[in-house]
PDB file of C-alpha atoms and ligand atoms in Angstrom:
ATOM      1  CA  UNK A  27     120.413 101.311 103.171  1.00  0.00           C
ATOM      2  CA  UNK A  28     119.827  97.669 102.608  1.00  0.00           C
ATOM      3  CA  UNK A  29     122.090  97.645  99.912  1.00  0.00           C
ATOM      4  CA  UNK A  30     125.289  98.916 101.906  1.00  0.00           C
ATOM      5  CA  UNK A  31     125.118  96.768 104.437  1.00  0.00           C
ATOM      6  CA  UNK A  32     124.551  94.058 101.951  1.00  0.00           C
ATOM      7  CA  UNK A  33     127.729  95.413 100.243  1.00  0.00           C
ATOM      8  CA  UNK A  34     129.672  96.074 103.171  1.00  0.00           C
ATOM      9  CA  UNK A  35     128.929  91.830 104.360  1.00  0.00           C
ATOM     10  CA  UNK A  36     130.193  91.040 100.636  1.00  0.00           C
ATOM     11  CA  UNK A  37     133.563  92.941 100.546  1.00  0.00           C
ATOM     12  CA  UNK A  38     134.072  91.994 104.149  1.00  0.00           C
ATOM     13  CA  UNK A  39     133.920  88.489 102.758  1.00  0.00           C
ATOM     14  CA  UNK A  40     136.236  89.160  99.921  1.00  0.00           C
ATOM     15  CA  UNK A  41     138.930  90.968 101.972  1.00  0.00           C
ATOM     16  CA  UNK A  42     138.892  87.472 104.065  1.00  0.00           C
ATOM     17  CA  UNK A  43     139.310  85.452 101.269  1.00  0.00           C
ATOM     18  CA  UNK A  44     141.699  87.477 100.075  1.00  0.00           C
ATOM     19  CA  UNK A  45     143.557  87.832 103.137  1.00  0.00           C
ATOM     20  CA  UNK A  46     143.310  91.625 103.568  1.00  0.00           C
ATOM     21  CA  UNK A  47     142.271  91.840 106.432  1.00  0.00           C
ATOM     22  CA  UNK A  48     143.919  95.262 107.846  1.00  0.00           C
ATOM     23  CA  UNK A  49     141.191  98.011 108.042  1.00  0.00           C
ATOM     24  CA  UNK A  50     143.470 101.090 106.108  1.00  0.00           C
ATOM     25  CA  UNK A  51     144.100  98.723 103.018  1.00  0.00           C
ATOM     26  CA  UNK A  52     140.350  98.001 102.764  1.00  0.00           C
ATOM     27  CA  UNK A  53     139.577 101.187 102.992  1.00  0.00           C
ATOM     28  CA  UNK A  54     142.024 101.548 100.479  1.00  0.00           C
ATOM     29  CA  UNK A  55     140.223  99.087  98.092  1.00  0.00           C
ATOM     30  CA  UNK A  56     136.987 100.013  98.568  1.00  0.00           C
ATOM     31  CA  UNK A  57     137.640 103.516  97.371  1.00  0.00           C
ATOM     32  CA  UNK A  58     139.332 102.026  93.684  1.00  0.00           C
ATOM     33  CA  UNK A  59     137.630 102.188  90.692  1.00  0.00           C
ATOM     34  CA  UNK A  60     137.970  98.615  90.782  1.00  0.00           C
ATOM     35  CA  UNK A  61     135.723  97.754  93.715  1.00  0.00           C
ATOM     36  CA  UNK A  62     133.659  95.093  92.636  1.00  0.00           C
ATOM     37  CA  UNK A  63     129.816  95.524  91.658  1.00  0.00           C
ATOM     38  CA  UNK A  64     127.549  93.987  94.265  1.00  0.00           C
ATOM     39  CA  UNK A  65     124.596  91.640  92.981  1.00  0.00           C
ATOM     40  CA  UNK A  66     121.398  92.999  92.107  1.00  0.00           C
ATOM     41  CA  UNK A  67     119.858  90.489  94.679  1.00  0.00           C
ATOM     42  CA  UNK A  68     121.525  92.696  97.164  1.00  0.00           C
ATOM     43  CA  UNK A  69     118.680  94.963  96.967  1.00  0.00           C
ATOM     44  CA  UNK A  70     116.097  92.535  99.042  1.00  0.00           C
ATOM     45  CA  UNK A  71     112.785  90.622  98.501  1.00  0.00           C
ATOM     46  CA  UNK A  72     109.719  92.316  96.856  1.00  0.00           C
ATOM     47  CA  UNK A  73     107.070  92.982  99.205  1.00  0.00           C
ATOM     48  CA  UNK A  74     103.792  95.001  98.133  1.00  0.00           C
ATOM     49  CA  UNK A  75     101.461  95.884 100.787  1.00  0.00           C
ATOM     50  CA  UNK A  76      98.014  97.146  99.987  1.00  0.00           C
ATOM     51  CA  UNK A  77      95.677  99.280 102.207  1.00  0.00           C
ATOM     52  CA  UNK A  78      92.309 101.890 101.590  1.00  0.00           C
ATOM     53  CA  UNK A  79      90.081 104.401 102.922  1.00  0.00           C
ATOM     54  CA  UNK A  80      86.751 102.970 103.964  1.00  0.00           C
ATOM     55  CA  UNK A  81      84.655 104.628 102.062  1.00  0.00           C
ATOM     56  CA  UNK A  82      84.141 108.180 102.915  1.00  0.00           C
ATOM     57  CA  UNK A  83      85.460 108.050 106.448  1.00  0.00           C
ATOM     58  CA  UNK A  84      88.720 109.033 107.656  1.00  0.00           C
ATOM     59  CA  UNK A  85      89.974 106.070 108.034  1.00  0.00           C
ATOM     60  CA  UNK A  86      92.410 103.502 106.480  1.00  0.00           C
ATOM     61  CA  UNK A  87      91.493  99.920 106.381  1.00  0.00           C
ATOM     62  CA  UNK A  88      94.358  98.713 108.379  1.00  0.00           C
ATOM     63  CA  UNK A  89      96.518 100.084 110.535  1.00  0.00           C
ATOM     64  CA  UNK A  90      99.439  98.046 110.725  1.00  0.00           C
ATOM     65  CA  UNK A  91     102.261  96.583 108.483  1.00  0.00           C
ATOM     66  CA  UNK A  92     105.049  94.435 109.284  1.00  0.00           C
ATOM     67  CA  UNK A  93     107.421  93.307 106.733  1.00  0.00           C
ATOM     68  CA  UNK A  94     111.093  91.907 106.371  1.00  0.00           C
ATOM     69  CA  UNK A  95     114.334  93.664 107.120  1.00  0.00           C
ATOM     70  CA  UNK A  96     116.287  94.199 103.664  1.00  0.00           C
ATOM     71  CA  UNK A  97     112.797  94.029 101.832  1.00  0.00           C
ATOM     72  CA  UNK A  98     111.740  96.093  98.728  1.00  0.00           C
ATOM     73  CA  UNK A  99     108.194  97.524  99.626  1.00  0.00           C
ATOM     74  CA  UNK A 100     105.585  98.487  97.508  1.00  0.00           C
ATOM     75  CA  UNK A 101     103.094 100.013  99.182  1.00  0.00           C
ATOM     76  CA  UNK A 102      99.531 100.503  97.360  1.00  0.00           C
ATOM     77  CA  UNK A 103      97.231 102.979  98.371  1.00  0.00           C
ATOM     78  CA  UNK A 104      93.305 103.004  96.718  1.00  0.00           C
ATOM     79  CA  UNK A 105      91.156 105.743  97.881  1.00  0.00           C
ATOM     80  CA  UNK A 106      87.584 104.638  98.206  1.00  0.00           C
ATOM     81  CA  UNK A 107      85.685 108.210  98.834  1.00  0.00           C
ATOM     82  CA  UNK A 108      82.659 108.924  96.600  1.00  0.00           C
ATOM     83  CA  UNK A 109      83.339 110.720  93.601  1.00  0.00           C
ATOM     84  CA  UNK A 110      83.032 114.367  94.087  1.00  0.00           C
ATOM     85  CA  UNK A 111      83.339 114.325  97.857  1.00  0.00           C
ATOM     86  CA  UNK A 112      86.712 116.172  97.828  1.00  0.00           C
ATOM     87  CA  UNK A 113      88.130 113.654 100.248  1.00  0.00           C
ATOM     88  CA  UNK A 114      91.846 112.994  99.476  1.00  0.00           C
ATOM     89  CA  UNK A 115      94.497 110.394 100.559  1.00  0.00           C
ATOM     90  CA  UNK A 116      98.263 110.347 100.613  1.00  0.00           C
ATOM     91  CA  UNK A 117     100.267 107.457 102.871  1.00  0.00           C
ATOM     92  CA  UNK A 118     103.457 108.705 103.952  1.00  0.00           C
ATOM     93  CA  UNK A 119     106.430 106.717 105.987  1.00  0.00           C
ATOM     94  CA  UNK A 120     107.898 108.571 109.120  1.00  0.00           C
ATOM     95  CA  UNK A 121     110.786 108.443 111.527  1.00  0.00           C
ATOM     96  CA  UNK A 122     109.469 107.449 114.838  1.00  0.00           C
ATOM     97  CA  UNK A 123     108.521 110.121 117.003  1.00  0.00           C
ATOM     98  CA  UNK A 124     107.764 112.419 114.298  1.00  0.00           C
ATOM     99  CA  UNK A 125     104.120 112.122 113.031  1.00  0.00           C
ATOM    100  CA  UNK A 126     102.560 115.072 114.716  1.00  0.00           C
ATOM    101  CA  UNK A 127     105.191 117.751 113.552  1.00  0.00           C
ATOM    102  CA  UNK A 128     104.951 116.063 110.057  1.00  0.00           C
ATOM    103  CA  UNK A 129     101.296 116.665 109.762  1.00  0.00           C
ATOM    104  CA  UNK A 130     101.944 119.950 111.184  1.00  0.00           C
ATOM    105  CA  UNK A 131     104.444 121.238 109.021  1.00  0.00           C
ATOM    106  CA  UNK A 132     102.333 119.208 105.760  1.00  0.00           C
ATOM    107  CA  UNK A 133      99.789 121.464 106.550  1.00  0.00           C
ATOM    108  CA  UNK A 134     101.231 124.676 106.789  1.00  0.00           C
ATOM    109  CA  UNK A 135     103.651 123.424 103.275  1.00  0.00           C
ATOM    110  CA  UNK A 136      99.508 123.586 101.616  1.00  0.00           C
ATOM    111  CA  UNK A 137      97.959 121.979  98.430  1.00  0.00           C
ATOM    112  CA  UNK A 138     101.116 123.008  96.018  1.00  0.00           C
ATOM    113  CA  UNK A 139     103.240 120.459  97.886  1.00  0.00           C
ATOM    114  CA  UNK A 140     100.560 117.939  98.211  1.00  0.00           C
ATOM    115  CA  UNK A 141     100.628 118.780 102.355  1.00  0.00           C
ATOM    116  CA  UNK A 142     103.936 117.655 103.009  1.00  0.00           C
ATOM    117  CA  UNK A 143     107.168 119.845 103.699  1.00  0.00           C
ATOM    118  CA  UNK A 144     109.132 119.757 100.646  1.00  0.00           C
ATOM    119  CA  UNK A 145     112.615 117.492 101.173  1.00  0.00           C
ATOM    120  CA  UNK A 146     111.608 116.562 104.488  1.00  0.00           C
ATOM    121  CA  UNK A 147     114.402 113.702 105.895  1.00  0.00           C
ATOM    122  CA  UNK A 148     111.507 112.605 108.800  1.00  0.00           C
ATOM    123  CA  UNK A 149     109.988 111.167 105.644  1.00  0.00           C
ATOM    124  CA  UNK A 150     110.926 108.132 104.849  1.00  0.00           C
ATOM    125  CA  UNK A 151     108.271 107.392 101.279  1.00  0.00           C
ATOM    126  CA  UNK A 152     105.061 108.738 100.670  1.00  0.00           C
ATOM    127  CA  UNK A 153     102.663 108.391  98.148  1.00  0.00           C
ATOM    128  CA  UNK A 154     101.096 111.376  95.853  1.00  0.00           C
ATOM    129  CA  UNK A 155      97.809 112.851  97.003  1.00  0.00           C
ATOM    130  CA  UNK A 156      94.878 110.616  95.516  1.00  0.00           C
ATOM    131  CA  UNK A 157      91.953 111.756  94.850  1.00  0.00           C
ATOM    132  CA  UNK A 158      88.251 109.852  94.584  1.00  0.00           C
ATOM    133  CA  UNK A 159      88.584 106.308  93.655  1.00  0.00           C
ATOM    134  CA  UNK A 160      92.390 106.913  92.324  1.00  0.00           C
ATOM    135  CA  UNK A 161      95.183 104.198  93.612  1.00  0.00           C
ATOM    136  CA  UNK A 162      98.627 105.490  93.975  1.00  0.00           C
ATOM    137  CA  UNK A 163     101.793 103.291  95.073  1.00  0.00           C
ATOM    138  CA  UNK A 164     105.593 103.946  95.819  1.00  0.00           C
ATOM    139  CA  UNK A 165     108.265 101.637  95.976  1.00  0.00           C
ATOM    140  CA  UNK A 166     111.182 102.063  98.544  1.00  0.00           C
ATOM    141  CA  UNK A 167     113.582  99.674 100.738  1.00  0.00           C
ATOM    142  CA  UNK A 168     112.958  99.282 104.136  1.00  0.00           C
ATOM    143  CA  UNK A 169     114.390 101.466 106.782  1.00  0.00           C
ATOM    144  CA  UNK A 170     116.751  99.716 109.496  1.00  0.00           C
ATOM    145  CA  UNK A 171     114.333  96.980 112.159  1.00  0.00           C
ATOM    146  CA  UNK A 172     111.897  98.667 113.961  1.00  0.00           C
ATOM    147  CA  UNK A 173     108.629 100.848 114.679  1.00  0.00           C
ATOM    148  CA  UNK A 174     107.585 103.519 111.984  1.00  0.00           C
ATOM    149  CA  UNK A 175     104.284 105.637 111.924  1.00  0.00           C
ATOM    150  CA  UNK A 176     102.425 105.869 108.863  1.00  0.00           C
ATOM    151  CA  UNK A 177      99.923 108.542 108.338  1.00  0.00           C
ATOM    152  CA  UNK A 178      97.514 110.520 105.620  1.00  0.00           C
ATOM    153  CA  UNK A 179      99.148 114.218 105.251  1.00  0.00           C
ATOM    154  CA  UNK A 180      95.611 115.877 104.368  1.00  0.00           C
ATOM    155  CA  UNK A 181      94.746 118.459 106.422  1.00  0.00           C
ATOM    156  CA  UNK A 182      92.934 117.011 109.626  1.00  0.00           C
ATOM    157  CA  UNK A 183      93.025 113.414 108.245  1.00  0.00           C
ATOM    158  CA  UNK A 184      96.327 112.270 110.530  1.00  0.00           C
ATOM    159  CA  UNK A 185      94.380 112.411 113.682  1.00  0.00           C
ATOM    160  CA  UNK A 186      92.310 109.662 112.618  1.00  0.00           C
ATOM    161  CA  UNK A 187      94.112 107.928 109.439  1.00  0.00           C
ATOM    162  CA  UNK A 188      97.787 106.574 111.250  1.00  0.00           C
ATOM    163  CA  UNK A 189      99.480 103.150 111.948  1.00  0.00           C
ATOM    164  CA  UNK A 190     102.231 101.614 112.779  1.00  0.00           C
ATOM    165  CA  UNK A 191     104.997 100.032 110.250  1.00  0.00           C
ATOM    166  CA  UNK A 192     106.907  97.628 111.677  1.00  0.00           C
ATOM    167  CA  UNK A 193     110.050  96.345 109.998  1.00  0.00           C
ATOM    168  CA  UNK A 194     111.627  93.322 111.869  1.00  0.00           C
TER     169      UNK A 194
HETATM  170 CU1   CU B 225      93.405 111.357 104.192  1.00  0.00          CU
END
Protein backbone atom coordinates (compact mmCIF):
# COMPACT_ATOMS: atom_id res chain seq x y z
CA UNK A 1 0.00 0.00 0.00
CA UNK A 2 2.67 2.35 1.14
CA UNK A 3 4.65 1.58 -1.66
CA UNK A 4 2.04 2.66 -4.46
CA UNK A 5 1.31 5.67 -3.24
CA UNK A 6 4.95 6.24 -2.78
CA UNK A 7 5.25 5.22 -6.48
CA UNK A 8 2.36 6.91 -7.74
CA UNK A 9 4.00 10.64 -5.89
CA UNK A 10 7.34 9.60 -7.85
CA UNK A 11 6.00 9.10 -11.45
CA UNK A 12 3.65 11.97 -10.86
CA UNK A 13 6.86 13.88 -10.35
CA UNK A 14 8.53 12.52 -13.38
CA UNK A 15 5.60 13.06 -15.80
CA UNK A 16 6.01 16.92 -14.55
CA UNK A 17 9.41 17.08 -15.23
CA UNK A 18 8.96 15.58 -18.19
CA UNK A 19 6.15 17.55 -19.27
CA UNK A 20 3.57 14.76 -19.69
CA UNK A 21 1.24 15.85 -18.04
CA UNK A 22 -2.07 14.47 -19.94
CA UNK A 23 -3.64 11.60 -17.85
CA UNK A 24 -4.11 8.84 -21.10
CA UNK A 25 -0.28 9.18 -21.99
CA UNK A 26 0.66 8.45 -18.35
CA UNK A 27 -1.36 5.86 -18.20
CA UNK A 28 0.23 4.95 -21.21
CA UNK A 29 3.75 5.01 -19.60
CA UNK A 30 3.09 3.56 -16.59
CA UNK A 31 1.91 0.38 -18.21
CA UNK A 32 5.60 0.03 -20.42
CA UNK A 33 8.03 -2.26 -19.58
CA UNK A 34 10.06 0.68 -19.17
CA UNK A 35 8.42 2.27 -16.14
CA UNK A 36 11.03 3.11 -13.92
CA UNK A 37 11.87 1.07 -10.60
CA UNK A 38 10.89 3.00 -7.50
CA UNK A 39 13.56 3.22 -4.55
CA UNK A 40 13.71 0.70 -2.00
CA UNK A 41 13.28 3.59 0.59
CA UNK A 42 9.84 3.75 -0.82
CA UNK A 43 8.88 1.01 1.38
CA UNK A 44 8.88 3.24 4.83
CA UNK A 45 10.72 3.42 8.22
CA UNK A 46 11.28 0.26 10.38
CA UNK A 47 9.23 0.22 13.34
CA UNK A 48 9.15 -2.94 15.78
CA UNK A 49 6.70 -2.89 18.47
CA UNK A 50 6.87 -5.36 21.29
CA UNK A 51 4.01 -6.52 23.63
CA UNK A 52 3.23 -9.92 26.15
CA UNK A 53 0.85 -11.82 28.09
CA UNK A 54 1.15 -11.16 31.79
CA UNK A 55 1.85 -14.13 32.98
CA UNK A 56 -0.90 -16.59 32.97
CA UNK A 57 -3.76 -14.14 32.61
CA UNK A 58 -5.58 -13.25 29.62
CA UNK A 59 -4.22 -10.35 29.12
CA UNK A 60 -1.65 -8.46 26.94
CA UNK A 61 0.64 -6.01 28.50
CA UNK A 62 -0.47 -3.10 26.51
CA UNK A 63 -3.19 -2.32 24.72
CA UNK A 64 -2.37 0.27 22.40
CA UNK A 65 0.06 1.04 19.47
CA UNK A 66 0.47 4.00 17.45
CA UNK A 67 2.99 4.21 14.80
CA UNK A 68 3.81 6.22 11.50
CA UNK A 69 1.90 6.26 8.26
CA UNK A 70 4.18 4.54 5.45
CA UNK A 71 6.03 2.60 8.35
CA UNK A 72 7.37 -1.03 8.17
CA UNK A 73 6.09 -2.74 11.47
CA UNK A 74 7.43 -5.45 13.23
CA UNK A 75 5.38 -6.48 15.70
CA UNK A 76 6.84 -8.95 18.54
CA UNK A 77 4.75 -11.03 20.47
CA UNK A 78 6.38 -13.15 23.78
CA UNK A 79 3.99 -15.30 25.56
CA UNK A 80 4.68 -15.36 29.25
CA UNK A 81 2.21 -18.38 30.49
CA UNK A 82 3.82 -21.08 32.67
CA UNK A 83 5.09 -23.92 30.93
CA UNK A 84 2.56 -26.58 30.61
CA UNK A 85 -0.46 -24.39 31.26
CA UNK A 86 -1.81 -24.81 27.68
CA UNK A 87 -2.36 -21.09 27.44
CA UNK A 88 -1.66 -19.86 23.85
CA UNK A 89 -1.19 -16.43 22.13
CA UNK A 90 -1.52 -15.21 18.58
CA UNK A 91 -1.76 -11.11 17.81
CA UNK A 92 -3.63 -10.51 14.80
CA UNK A 93 -4.32 -6.94 12.88
CA UNK A 94 -8.05 -6.22 11.89
CA UNK A 95 -10.13 -3.91 9.77
CA UNK A 96 -12.08 -1.73 12.03
CA UNK A 97 -15.32 -2.91 12.93
CA UNK A 98 -14.47 -6.41 12.52
CA UNK A 99 -12.98 -7.99 15.73
CA UNK A 100 -15.95 -9.84 17.03
CA UNK A 101 -16.84 -11.76 13.71
CA UNK A 102 -13.02 -12.43 13.42
CA UNK A 103 -12.84 -14.18 16.69
CA UNK A 104 -15.99 -15.76 15.77
CA UNK A 105 -15.23 -17.18 12.61
CA UNK A 106 -11.24 -18.04 14.22
CA UNK A 107 -13.01 -20.14 16.37
CA UNK A 108 -15.23 -22.07 14.42
CA UNK A 109 -11.88 -22.28 11.51
CA UNK A 110 -10.31 -24.58 15.00
CA UNK A 111 -6.68 -25.55 16.01
CA UNK A 112 -5.62 -26.71 12.21
CA UNK A 113 -5.77 -23.05 11.17
CA UNK A 114 -4.31 -21.74 14.29
CA UNK A 115 -8.13 -20.10 15.08
CA UNK A 116 -8.25 -17.85 12.33
CA UNK A 117 -10.37 -18.19 9.00
CA UNK A 118 -8.04 -19.19 6.40
CA UNK A 119 -7.40 -16.07 3.68
CA UNK A 120 -9.41 -13.84 5.63
CA UNK A 121 -9.06 -9.99 3.90
CA UNK A 122 -10.49 -8.43 7.58
CA UNK A 123 -6.99 -9.50 8.53
CA UNK A 124 -4.62 -7.29 8.05
CA UNK A 125 -1.11 -9.49 9.84
CA UNK A 126 -1.16 -11.85 12.46
CA UNK A 127 1.26 -13.70 14.19
CA UNK A 128 1.44 -17.76 14.51
CA UNK A 129 -0.09 -19.28 17.62
CA UNK A 130 2.67 -19.25 20.48
CA UNK A 131 2.77 -21.40 22.86
CA UNK A 132 4.42 -21.20 26.69
CA UNK A 133 7.24 -18.85 26.85
CA UNK A 134 7.63 -18.88 22.79
CA UNK A 135 7.99 -15.21 21.00
CA UNK A 136 6.65 -14.96 17.56
CA UNK A 137 6.82 -11.68 15.27
CA UNK A 138 5.52 -10.62 11.72
CA UNK A 139 6.55 -7.92 9.68
CA UNK A 140 4.01 -5.95 7.47
CA UNK A 141 3.48 -2.15 6.21
CA UNK A 142 1.05 -0.17 7.71
CA UNK A 143 -2.48 0.02 6.57
CA UNK A 144 -3.80 3.59 5.35
CA UNK A 145 -4.10 6.44 8.84
CA UNK A 146 -6.35 5.37 11.26
CA UNK A 147 -7.95 3.07 14.10
CA UNK A 148 -7.30 -0.81 13.90
CA UNK A 149 -8.24 -3.50 16.59
CA UNK A 150 -5.78 -5.93 17.55
CA UNK A 151 -6.75 -9.06 19.26
CA UNK A 152 -5.56 -12.83 20.49
CA UNK A 153 -7.60 -15.41 18.11
CA UNK A 154 -7.59 -18.27 20.91
CA UNK A 155 -10.70 -19.42 21.72
CA UNK A 156 -12.25 -17.09 24.52
CA UNK A 157 -9.01 -15.02 24.81
CA UNK A 158 -10.43 -11.86 22.47
CA UNK A 159 -12.87 -10.84 25.07
CA UNK A 160 -10.21 -9.92 27.32
CA UNK A 161 -6.79 -9.76 25.17
CA UNK A 162 -7.73 -6.59 22.40
CA UNK A 163 -6.39 -3.02 21.65
CA UNK A 164 -6.36 -0.53 19.55
CA UNK A 165 -3.63 0.16 16.62
CA UNK A 166 -3.49 3.40 15.64
CA UNK A 167 -1.65 4.44 12.50
CA UNK A 168 -1.47 8.30 12.07
CU1 LIG B 1 -4.58 -15.52 23.86
Amino acid sequence: MATNVSRRGFLRTVAVASGLFAGGVLIAACGGGAEPTPTPAASGTPVTLEIASKGDALEFDKTSFEVPAGSKVTLVMKNNASPGSGVYHNWVLVRPGTIDAVAADGIAAGEANDYLKPNDNRVIAHTKMAKEGETVSVTFDAPPPGTYDFLCSFPGHATLMRGKFVVK
